[in-house]
mmCIF file of C-alpha atoms and ligand atoms in Angstrom:
data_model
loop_
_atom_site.group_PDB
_atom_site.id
_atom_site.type_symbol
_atom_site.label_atom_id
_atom_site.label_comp_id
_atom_site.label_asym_id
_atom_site.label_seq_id
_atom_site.Cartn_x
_atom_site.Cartn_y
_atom_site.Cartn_z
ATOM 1 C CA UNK A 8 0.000 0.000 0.000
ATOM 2 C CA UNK A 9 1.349 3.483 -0.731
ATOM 3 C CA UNK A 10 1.082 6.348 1.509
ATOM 4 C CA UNK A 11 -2.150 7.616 0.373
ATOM 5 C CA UNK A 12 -3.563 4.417 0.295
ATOM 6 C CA UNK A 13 -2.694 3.759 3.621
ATOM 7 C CA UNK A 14 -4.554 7.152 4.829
ATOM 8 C CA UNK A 15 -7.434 6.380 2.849
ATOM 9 C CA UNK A 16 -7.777 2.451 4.513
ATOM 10 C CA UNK A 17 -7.151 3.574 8.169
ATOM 11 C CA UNK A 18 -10.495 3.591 10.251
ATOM 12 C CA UNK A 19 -11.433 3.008 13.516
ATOM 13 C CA UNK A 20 -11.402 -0.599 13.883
ATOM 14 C CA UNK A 21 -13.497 -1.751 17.390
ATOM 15 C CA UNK A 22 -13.830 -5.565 17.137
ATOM 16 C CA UNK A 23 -10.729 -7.802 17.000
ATOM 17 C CA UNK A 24 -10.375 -11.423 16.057
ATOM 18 C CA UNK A 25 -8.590 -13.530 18.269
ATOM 19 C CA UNK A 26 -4.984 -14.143 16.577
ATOM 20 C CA UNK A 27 -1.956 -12.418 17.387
ATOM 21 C CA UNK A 28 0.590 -10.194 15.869
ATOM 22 C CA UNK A 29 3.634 -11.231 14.543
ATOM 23 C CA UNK A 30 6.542 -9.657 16.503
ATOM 24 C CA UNK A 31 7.898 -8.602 13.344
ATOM 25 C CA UNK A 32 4.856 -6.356 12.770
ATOM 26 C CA UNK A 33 4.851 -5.193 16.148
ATOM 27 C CA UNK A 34 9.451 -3.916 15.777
ATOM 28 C CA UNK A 35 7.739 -2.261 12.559
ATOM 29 C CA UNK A 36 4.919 -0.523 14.509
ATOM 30 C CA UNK A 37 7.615 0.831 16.938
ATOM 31 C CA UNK A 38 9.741 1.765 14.566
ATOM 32 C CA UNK A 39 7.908 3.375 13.339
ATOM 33 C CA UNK A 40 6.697 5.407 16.219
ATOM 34 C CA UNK A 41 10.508 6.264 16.780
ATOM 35 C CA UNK A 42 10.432 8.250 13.419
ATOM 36 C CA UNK A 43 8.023 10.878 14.446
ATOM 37 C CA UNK A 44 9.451 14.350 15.247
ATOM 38 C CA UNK A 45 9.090 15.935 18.294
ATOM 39 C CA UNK A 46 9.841 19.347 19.557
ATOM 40 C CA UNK A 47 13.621 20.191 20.131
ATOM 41 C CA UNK A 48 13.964 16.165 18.648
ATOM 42 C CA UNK A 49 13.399 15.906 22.788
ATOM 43 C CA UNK A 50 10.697 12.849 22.670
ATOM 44 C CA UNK A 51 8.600 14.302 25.120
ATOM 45 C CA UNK A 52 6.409 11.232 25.632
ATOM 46 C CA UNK A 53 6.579 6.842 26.496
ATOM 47 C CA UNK A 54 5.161 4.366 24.695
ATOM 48 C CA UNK A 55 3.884 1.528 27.098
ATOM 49 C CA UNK A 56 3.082 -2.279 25.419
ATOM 50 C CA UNK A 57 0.685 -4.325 26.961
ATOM 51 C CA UNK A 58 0.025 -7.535 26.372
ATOM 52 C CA UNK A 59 -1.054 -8.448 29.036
ATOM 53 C CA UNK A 60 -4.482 -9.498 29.263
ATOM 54 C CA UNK A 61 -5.925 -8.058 33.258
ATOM 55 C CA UNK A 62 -4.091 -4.781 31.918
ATOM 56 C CA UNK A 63 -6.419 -4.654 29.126
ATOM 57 C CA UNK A 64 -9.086 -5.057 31.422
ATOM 58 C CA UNK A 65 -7.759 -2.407 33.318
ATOM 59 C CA UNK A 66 -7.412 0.080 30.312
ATOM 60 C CA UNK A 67 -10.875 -0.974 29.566
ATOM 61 C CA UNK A 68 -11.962 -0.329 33.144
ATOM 62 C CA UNK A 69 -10.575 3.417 32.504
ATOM 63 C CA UNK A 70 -12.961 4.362 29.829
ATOM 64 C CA UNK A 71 -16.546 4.529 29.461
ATOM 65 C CA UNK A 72 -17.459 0.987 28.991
ATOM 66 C CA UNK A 73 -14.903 0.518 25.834
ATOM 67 C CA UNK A 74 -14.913 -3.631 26.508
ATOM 68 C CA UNK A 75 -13.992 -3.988 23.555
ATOM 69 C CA UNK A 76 -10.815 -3.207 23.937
ATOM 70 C CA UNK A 77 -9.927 -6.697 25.599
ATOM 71 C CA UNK A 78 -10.300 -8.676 22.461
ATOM 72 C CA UNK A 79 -7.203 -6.645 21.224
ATOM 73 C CA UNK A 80 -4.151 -8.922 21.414
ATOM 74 C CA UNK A 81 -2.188 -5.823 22.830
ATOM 75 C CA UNK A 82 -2.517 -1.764 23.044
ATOM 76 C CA UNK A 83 -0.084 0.792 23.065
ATOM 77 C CA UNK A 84 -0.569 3.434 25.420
ATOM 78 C CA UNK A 85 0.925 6.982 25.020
ATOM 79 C CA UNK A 86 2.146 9.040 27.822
ATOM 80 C CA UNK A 87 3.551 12.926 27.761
ATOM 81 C CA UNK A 88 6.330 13.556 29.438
ATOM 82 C CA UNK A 89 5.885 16.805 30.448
ATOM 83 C CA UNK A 90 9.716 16.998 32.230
ATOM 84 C CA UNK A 91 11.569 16.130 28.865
ATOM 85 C CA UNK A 92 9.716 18.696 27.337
ATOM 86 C CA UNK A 93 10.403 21.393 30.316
ATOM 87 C CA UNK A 94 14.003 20.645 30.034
ATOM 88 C CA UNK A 95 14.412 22.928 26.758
ATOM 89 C CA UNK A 96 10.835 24.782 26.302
ATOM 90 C CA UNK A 97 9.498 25.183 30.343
ATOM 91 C CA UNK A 98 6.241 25.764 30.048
ATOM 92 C CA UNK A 99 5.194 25.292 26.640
ATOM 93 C CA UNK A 100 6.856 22.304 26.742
ATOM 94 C CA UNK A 101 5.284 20.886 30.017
ATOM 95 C CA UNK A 102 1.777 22.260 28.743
ATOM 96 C CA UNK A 103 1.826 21.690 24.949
ATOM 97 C CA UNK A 104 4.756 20.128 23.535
ATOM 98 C CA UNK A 105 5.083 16.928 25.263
ATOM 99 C CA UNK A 106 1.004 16.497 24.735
ATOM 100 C CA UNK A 107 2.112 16.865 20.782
ATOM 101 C CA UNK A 108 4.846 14.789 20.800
ATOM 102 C CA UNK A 109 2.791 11.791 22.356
ATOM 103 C CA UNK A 110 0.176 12.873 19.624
ATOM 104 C CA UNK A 111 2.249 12.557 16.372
ATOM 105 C CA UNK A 112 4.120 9.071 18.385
ATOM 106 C CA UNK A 113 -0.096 7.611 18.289
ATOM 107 C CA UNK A 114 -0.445 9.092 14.714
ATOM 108 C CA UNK A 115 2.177 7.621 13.414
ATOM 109 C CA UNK A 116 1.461 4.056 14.768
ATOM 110 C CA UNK A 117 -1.645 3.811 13.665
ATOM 111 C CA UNK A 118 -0.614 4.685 10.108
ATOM 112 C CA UNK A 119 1.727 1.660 10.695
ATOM 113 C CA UNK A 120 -0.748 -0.469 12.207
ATOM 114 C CA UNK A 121 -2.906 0.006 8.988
ATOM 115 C CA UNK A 122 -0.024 -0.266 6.576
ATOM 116 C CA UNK A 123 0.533 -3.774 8.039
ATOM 117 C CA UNK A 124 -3.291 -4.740 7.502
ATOM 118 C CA UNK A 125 -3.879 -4.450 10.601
ATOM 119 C CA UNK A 126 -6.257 -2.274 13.049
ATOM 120 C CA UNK A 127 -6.729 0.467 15.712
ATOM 121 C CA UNK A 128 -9.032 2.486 16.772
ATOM 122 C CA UNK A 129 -7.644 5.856 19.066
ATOM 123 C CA UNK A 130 -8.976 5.774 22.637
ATOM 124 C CA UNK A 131 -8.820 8.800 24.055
ATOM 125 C CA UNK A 132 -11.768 8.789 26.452
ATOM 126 C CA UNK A 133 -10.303 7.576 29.129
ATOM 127 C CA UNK A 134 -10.144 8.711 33.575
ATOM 128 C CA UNK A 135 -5.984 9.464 33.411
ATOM 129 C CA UNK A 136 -5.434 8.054 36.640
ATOM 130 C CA UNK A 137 -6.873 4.958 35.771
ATOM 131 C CA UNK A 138 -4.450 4.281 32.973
ATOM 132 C CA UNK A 139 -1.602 5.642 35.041
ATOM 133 C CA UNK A 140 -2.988 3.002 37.521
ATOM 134 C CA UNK A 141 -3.558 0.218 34.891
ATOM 135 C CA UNK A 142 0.096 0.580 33.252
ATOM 136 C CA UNK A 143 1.805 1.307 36.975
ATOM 137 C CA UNK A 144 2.929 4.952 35.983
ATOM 138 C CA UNK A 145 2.492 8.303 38.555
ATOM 139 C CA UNK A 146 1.367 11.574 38.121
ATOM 140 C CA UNK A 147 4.860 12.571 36.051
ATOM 141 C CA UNK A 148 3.064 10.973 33.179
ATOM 142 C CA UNK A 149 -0.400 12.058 31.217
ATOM 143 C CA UNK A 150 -1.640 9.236 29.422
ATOM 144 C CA UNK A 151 -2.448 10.834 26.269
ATOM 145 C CA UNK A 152 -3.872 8.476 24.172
ATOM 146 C CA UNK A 153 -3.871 4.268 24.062
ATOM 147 C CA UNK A 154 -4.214 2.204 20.083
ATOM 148 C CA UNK A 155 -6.002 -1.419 21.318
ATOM 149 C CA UNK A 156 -4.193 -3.291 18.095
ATOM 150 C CA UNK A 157 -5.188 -6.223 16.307
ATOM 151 C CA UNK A 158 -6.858 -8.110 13.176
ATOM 152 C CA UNK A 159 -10.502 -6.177 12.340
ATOM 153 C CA UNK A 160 -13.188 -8.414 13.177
ATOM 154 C CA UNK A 161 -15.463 -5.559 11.338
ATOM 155 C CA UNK A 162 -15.469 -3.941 8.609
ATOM 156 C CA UNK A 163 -17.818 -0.502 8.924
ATOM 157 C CA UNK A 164 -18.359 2.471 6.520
ATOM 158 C CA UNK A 165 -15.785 5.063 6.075
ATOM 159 C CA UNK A 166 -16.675 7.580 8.488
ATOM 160 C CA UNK A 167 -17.254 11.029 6.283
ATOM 161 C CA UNK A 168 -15.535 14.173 6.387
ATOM 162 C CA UNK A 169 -16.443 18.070 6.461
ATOM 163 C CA UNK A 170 -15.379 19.555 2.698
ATOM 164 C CA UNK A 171 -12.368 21.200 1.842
ATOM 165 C CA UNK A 172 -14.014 24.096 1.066
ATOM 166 C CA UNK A 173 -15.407 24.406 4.725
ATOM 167 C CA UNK A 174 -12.269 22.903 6.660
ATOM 168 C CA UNK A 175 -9.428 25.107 4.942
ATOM 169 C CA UNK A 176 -9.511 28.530 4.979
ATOM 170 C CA UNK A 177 -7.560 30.125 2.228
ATOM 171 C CA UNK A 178 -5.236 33.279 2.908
ATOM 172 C CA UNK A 179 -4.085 34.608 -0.392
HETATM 173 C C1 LIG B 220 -8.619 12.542 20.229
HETATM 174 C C2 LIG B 220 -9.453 11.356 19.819
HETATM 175 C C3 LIG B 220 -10.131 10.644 20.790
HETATM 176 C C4 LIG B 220 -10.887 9.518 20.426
HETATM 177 N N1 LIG B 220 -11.434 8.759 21.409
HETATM 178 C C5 LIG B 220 -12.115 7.639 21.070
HETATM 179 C C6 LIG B 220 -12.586 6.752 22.060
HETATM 180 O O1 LIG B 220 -12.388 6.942 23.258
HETATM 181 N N2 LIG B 220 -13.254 5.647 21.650
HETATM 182 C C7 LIG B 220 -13.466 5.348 20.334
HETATM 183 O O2 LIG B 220 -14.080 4.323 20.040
HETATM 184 N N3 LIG B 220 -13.018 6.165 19.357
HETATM 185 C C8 LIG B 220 -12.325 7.282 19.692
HETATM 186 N N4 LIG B 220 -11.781 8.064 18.716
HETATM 187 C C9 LIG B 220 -11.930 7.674 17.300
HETATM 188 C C10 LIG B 220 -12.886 8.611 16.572
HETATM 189 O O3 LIG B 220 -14.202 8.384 17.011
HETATM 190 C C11 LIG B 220 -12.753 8.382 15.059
HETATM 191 O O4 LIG B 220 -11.420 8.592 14.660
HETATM 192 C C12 LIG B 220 -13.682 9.282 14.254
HETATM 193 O O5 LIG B 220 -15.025 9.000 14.535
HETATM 194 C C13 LIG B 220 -13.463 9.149 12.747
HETATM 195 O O6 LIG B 220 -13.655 7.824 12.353
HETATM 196 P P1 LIG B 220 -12.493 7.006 11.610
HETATM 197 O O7 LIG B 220 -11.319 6.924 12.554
HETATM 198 O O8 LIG B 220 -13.072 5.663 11.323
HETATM 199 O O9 LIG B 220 -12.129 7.767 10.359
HETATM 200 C C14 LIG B 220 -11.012 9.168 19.056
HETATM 201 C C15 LIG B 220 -10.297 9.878 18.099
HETATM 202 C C16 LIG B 220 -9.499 10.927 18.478
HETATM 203 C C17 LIG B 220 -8.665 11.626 17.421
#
């Protein structure tokens, strides 16, 4: 698949068939992740991996009644880390930065996941200390965002989008 294939496959993805991932698609996936940029190249975020499956549970325990997040064979969870960020940028990089960082990291994945045929959907409602409880992290980390990953045991609609037209506004 080329790039703008890729874009045009990804979806959210919220039912997963039992069968795993092949570790080779999961070094991919993180590699992946690894190429994103990030203010001052700093990496203001962590990526947690969890397979395992009463951490699911947990993650799924954090949002509103997500379950279906445990038939995902793992998730990636993505924290900011707002004192990388400080190091360089202080308070734009505690506030903002590290928040964008952990962003792009997610984006990038699940670009990966789909390249790979796989899928993702992006969790992002979600009680923070619940994940930071779930993945064993403290208050120096803000879960951002977590990608349950897996084979699609669905396959909806394309979700649509607002025109061109109507989303960019032209300065000339
Ligand atoms: C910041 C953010 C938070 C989201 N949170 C959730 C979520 O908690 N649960 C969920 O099922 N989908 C969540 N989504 C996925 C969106 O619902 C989805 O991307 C959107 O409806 C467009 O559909 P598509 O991804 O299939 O194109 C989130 C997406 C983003 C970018």
């Amino acid at each position: 698949m080329d790039f703008f294939e890729v874009v045009k496959t990804r979806q959210s993805i919220r039912a997963f068939q039992d069968k795993a991932i092949e570790p080779e698609q999961l070094q991919q996936i993180l590699e992946t992740i690894n190429r994103a940029p990030s203010a001052g190249n700093l990496q203001g975020y962590e990526v947690y991996l969890v397979t395992n499956h009463a951490v699911l549970q947990a993650l799924a325990r954090s949002t509103n009644g997500q379950d279906f997040i445990t038939q995902a064979p793992l998730a990636l969870v993505f924290c900011a880390n707002p004192a990388r960020s400080a190091k360089k940028y202080g308070q734009r990089g505690t506030t903002l930065y590290c928040v964008q960082d952990a962003t792009i990291a997610c984006a990038y994945a699940q670009l990966a996941v789909t390249a790979l045929g796989l899928a993702s959907v992006w969790v992002g409602a979600f009680n923070e200390d619940a994940v930071r409880a779930a993945i064993g992290v403290g208050p120096d980390l803000r879960p951002v965002a977590f990608l349950p990953i897996g084979y699609a045991a669905e396959t909806p609609e394309h979700r649509s989008r607002r025109a061109l037209a109507e989303l960019v506004h032209r300065i000339e």
